[in-house]
PDB file of C-alpha atoms in Angstrom:
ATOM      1  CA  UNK E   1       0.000   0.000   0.000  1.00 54.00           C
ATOM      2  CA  UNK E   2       1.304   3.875  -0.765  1.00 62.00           C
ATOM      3  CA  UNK E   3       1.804   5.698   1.994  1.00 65.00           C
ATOM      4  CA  UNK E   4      -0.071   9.254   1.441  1.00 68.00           C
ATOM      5  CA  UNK E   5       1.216  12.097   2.786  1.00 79.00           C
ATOM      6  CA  UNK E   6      -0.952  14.919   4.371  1.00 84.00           C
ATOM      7  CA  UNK E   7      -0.260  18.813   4.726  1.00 89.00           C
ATOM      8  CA  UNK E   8       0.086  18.692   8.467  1.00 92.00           C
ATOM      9  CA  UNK E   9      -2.386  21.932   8.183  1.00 92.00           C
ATOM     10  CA  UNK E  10      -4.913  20.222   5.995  1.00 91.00           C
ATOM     11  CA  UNK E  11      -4.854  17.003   8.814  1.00 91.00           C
ATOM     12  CA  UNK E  12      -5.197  19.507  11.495  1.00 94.00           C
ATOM     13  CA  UNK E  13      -8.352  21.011   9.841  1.00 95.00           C
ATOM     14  CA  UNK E  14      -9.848  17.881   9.013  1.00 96.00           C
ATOM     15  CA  UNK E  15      -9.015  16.602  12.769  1.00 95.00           C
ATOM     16  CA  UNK E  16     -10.605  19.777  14.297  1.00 97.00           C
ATOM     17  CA  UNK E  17     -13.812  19.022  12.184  1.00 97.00           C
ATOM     18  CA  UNK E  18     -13.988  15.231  13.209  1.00 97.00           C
ATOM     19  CA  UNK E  19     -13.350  16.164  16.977  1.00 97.00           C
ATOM     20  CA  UNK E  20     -16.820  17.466  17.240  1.00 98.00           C
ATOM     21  CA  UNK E  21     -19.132  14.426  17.419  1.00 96.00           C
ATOM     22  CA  UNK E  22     -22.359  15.861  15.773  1.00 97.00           C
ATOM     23  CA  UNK E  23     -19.782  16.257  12.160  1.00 98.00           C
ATOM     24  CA  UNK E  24     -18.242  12.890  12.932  1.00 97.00           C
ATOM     25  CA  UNK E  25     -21.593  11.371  12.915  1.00 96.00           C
ATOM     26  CA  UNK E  26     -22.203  13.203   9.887  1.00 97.00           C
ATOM     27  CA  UNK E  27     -19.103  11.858   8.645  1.00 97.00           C
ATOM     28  CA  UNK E  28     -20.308   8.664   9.535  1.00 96.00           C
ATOM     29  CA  UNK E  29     -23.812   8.938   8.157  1.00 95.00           C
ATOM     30  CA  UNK E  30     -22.507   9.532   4.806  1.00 96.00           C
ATOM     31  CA  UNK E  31     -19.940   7.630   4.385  1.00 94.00           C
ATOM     32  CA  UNK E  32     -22.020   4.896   2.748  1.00 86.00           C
ATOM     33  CA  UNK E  33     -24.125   6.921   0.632  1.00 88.00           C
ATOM     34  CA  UNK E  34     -25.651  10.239   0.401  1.00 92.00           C
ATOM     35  CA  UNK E  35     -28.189  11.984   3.231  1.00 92.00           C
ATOM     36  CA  UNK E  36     -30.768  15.104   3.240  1.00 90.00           C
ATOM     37  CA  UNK E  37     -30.268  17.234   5.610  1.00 91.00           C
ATOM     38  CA  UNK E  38     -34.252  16.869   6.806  1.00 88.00           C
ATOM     39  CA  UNK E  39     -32.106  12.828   7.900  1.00 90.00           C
ATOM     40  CA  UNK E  40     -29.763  14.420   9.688  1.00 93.00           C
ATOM     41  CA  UNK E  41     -32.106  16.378  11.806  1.00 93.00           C
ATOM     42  CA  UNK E  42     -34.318  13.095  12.433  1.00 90.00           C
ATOM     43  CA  UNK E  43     -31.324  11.107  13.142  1.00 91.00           C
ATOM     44  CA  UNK E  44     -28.906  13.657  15.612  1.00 94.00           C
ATOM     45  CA  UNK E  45     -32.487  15.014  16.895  1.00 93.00           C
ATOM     46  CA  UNK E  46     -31.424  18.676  16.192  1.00 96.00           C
ATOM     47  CA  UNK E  47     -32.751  21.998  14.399  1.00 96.00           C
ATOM     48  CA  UNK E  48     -32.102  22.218  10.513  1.00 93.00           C
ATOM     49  CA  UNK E  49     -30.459  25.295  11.128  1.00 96.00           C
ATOM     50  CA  UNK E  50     -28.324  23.640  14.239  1.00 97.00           C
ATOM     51  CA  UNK E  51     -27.389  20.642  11.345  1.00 97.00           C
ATOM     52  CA  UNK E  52     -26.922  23.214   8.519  1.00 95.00           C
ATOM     53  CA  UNK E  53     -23.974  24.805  10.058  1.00 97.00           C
ATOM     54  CA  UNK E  54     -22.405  21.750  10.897  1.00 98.00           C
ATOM     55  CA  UNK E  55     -22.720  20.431   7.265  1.00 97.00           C
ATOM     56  CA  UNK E  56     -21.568  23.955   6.574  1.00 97.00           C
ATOM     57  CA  UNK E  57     -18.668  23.621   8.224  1.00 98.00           C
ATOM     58  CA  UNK E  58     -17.616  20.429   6.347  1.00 98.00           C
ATOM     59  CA  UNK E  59     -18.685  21.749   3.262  1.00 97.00           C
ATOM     60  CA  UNK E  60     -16.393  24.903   3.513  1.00 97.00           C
ATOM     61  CA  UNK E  61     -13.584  21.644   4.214  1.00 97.00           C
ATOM     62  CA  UNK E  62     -14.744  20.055   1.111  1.00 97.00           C
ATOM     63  CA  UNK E  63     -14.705  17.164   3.269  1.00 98.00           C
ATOM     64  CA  UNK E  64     -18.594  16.445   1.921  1.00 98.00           C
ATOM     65  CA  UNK E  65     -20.060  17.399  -1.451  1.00 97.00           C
ATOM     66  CA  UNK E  66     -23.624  18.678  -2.118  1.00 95.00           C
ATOM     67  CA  UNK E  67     -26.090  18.288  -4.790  1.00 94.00           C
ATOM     68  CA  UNK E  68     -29.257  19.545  -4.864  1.00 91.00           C
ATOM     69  CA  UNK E  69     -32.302  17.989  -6.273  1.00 87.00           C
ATOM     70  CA  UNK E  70     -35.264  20.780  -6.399  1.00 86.00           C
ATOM     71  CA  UNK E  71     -35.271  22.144  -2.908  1.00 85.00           C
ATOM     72  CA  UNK E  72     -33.682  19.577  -1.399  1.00 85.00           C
ATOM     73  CA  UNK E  73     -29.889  19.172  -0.543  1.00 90.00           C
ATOM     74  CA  UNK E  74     -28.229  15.932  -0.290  1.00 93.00           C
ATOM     75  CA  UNK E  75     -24.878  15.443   1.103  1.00 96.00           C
ATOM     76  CA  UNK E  76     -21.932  12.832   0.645  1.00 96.00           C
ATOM     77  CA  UNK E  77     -18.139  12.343   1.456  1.00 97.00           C
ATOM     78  CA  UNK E  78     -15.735  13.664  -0.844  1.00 97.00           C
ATOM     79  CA  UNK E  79     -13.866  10.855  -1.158  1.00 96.00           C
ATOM     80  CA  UNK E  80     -11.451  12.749  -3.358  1.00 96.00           C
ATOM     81  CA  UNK E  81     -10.099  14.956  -0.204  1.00 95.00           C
ATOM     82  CA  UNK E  82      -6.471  15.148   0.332  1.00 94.00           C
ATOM     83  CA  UNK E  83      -7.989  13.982   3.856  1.00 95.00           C
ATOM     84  CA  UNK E  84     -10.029  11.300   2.818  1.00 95.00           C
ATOM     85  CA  UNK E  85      -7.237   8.493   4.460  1.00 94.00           C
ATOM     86  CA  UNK E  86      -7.325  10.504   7.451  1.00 94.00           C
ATOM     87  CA  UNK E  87     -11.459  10.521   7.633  1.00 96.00           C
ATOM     88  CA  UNK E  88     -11.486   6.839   6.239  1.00 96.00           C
ATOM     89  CA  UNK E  89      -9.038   5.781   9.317  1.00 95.00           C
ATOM     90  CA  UNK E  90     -10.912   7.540  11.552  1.00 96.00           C
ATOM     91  CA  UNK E  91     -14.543   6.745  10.478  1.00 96.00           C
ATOM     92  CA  UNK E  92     -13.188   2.544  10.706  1.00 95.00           C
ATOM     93  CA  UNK E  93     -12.659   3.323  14.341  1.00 95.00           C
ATOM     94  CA  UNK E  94     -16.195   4.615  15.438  1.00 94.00           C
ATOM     95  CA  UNK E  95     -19.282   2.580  15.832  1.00 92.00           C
ATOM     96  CA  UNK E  96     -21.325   2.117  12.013  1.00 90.00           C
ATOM     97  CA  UNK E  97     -24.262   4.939  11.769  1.00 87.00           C
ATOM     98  CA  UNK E  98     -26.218   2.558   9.500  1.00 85.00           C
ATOM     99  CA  UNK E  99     -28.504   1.279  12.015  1.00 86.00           C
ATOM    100  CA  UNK E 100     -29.448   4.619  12.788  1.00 87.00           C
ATOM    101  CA  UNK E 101     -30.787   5.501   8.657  1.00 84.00           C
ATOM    102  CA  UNK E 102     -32.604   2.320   9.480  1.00 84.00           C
ATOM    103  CA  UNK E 103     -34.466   3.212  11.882  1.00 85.00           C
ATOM    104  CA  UNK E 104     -35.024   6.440  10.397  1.00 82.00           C
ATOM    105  CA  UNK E 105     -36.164   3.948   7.084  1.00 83.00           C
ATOM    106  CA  UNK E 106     -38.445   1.357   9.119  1.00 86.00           C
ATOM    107  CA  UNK E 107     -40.156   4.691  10.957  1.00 81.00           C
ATOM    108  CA  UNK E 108     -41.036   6.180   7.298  1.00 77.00           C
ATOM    109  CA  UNK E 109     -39.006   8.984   7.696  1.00 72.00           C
ATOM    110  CA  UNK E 110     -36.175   7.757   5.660  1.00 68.00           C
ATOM    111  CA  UNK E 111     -37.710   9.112   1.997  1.00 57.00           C
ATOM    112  CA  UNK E 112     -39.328  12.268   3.437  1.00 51.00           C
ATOM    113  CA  UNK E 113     -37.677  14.437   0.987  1.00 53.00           C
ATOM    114  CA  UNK E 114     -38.091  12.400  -1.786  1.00 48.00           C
ATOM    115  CA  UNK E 115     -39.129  14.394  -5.203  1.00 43.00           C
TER     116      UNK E 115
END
């Protein structure tokens, strides 16, 4: 395996940003697929405009990617970070968020924001 080399400011950043544990459960969330933020606030039991500056946060990092479909936004890791072995590492070494979209799926709450 290659060993990747990290700006030591660029791993600092994306450290910072994991260190909080609503973003690393974002992190987490997403890092199987993509999530609307209306998932997030179901799932970390928040305000959308508590969740939306998180995800703002790791947007400004690039560490997630957005794309919006009509008015709603969904979210993903940006596997193509400079950080991404960093956030991969890290996200291996925290419990898996899928149970919790599955929840959020067998309550009906899971396609909410569906088109």
């Amino acid at each position: 395996m290659e060993k990747t080399i990290i700006e030591l400011d660029n791993a600092t950043q994306t450290l910072k940003l994991l260190g909080d544990k609503t973003r690393l459960t974002i992190m987490g969330l997403v890092k199987d697929g993509e999530c609307c933020v209306c998932e997030f606030v179901e799932v970390l039991q928040m305000s959308q405009p508590s969740v939306s500056q998180h995800l703002r946060k790791l947007r400004d990092a690039d560490l997630v990617k957005e794309q919006r479909r009509g008015q709603w936004i969904f979210y993903s890791l940006n596997t193509s970070h400079s950080t991404y072995p960093i956030i991969q590492q890290v996200l291996e070494q925290i419990p898996d968020q899928k149970e919790k979209l599955c929840a959020l799926e067998d309550a009906g709450l899971r396609i909410q924001c569906d088109l």
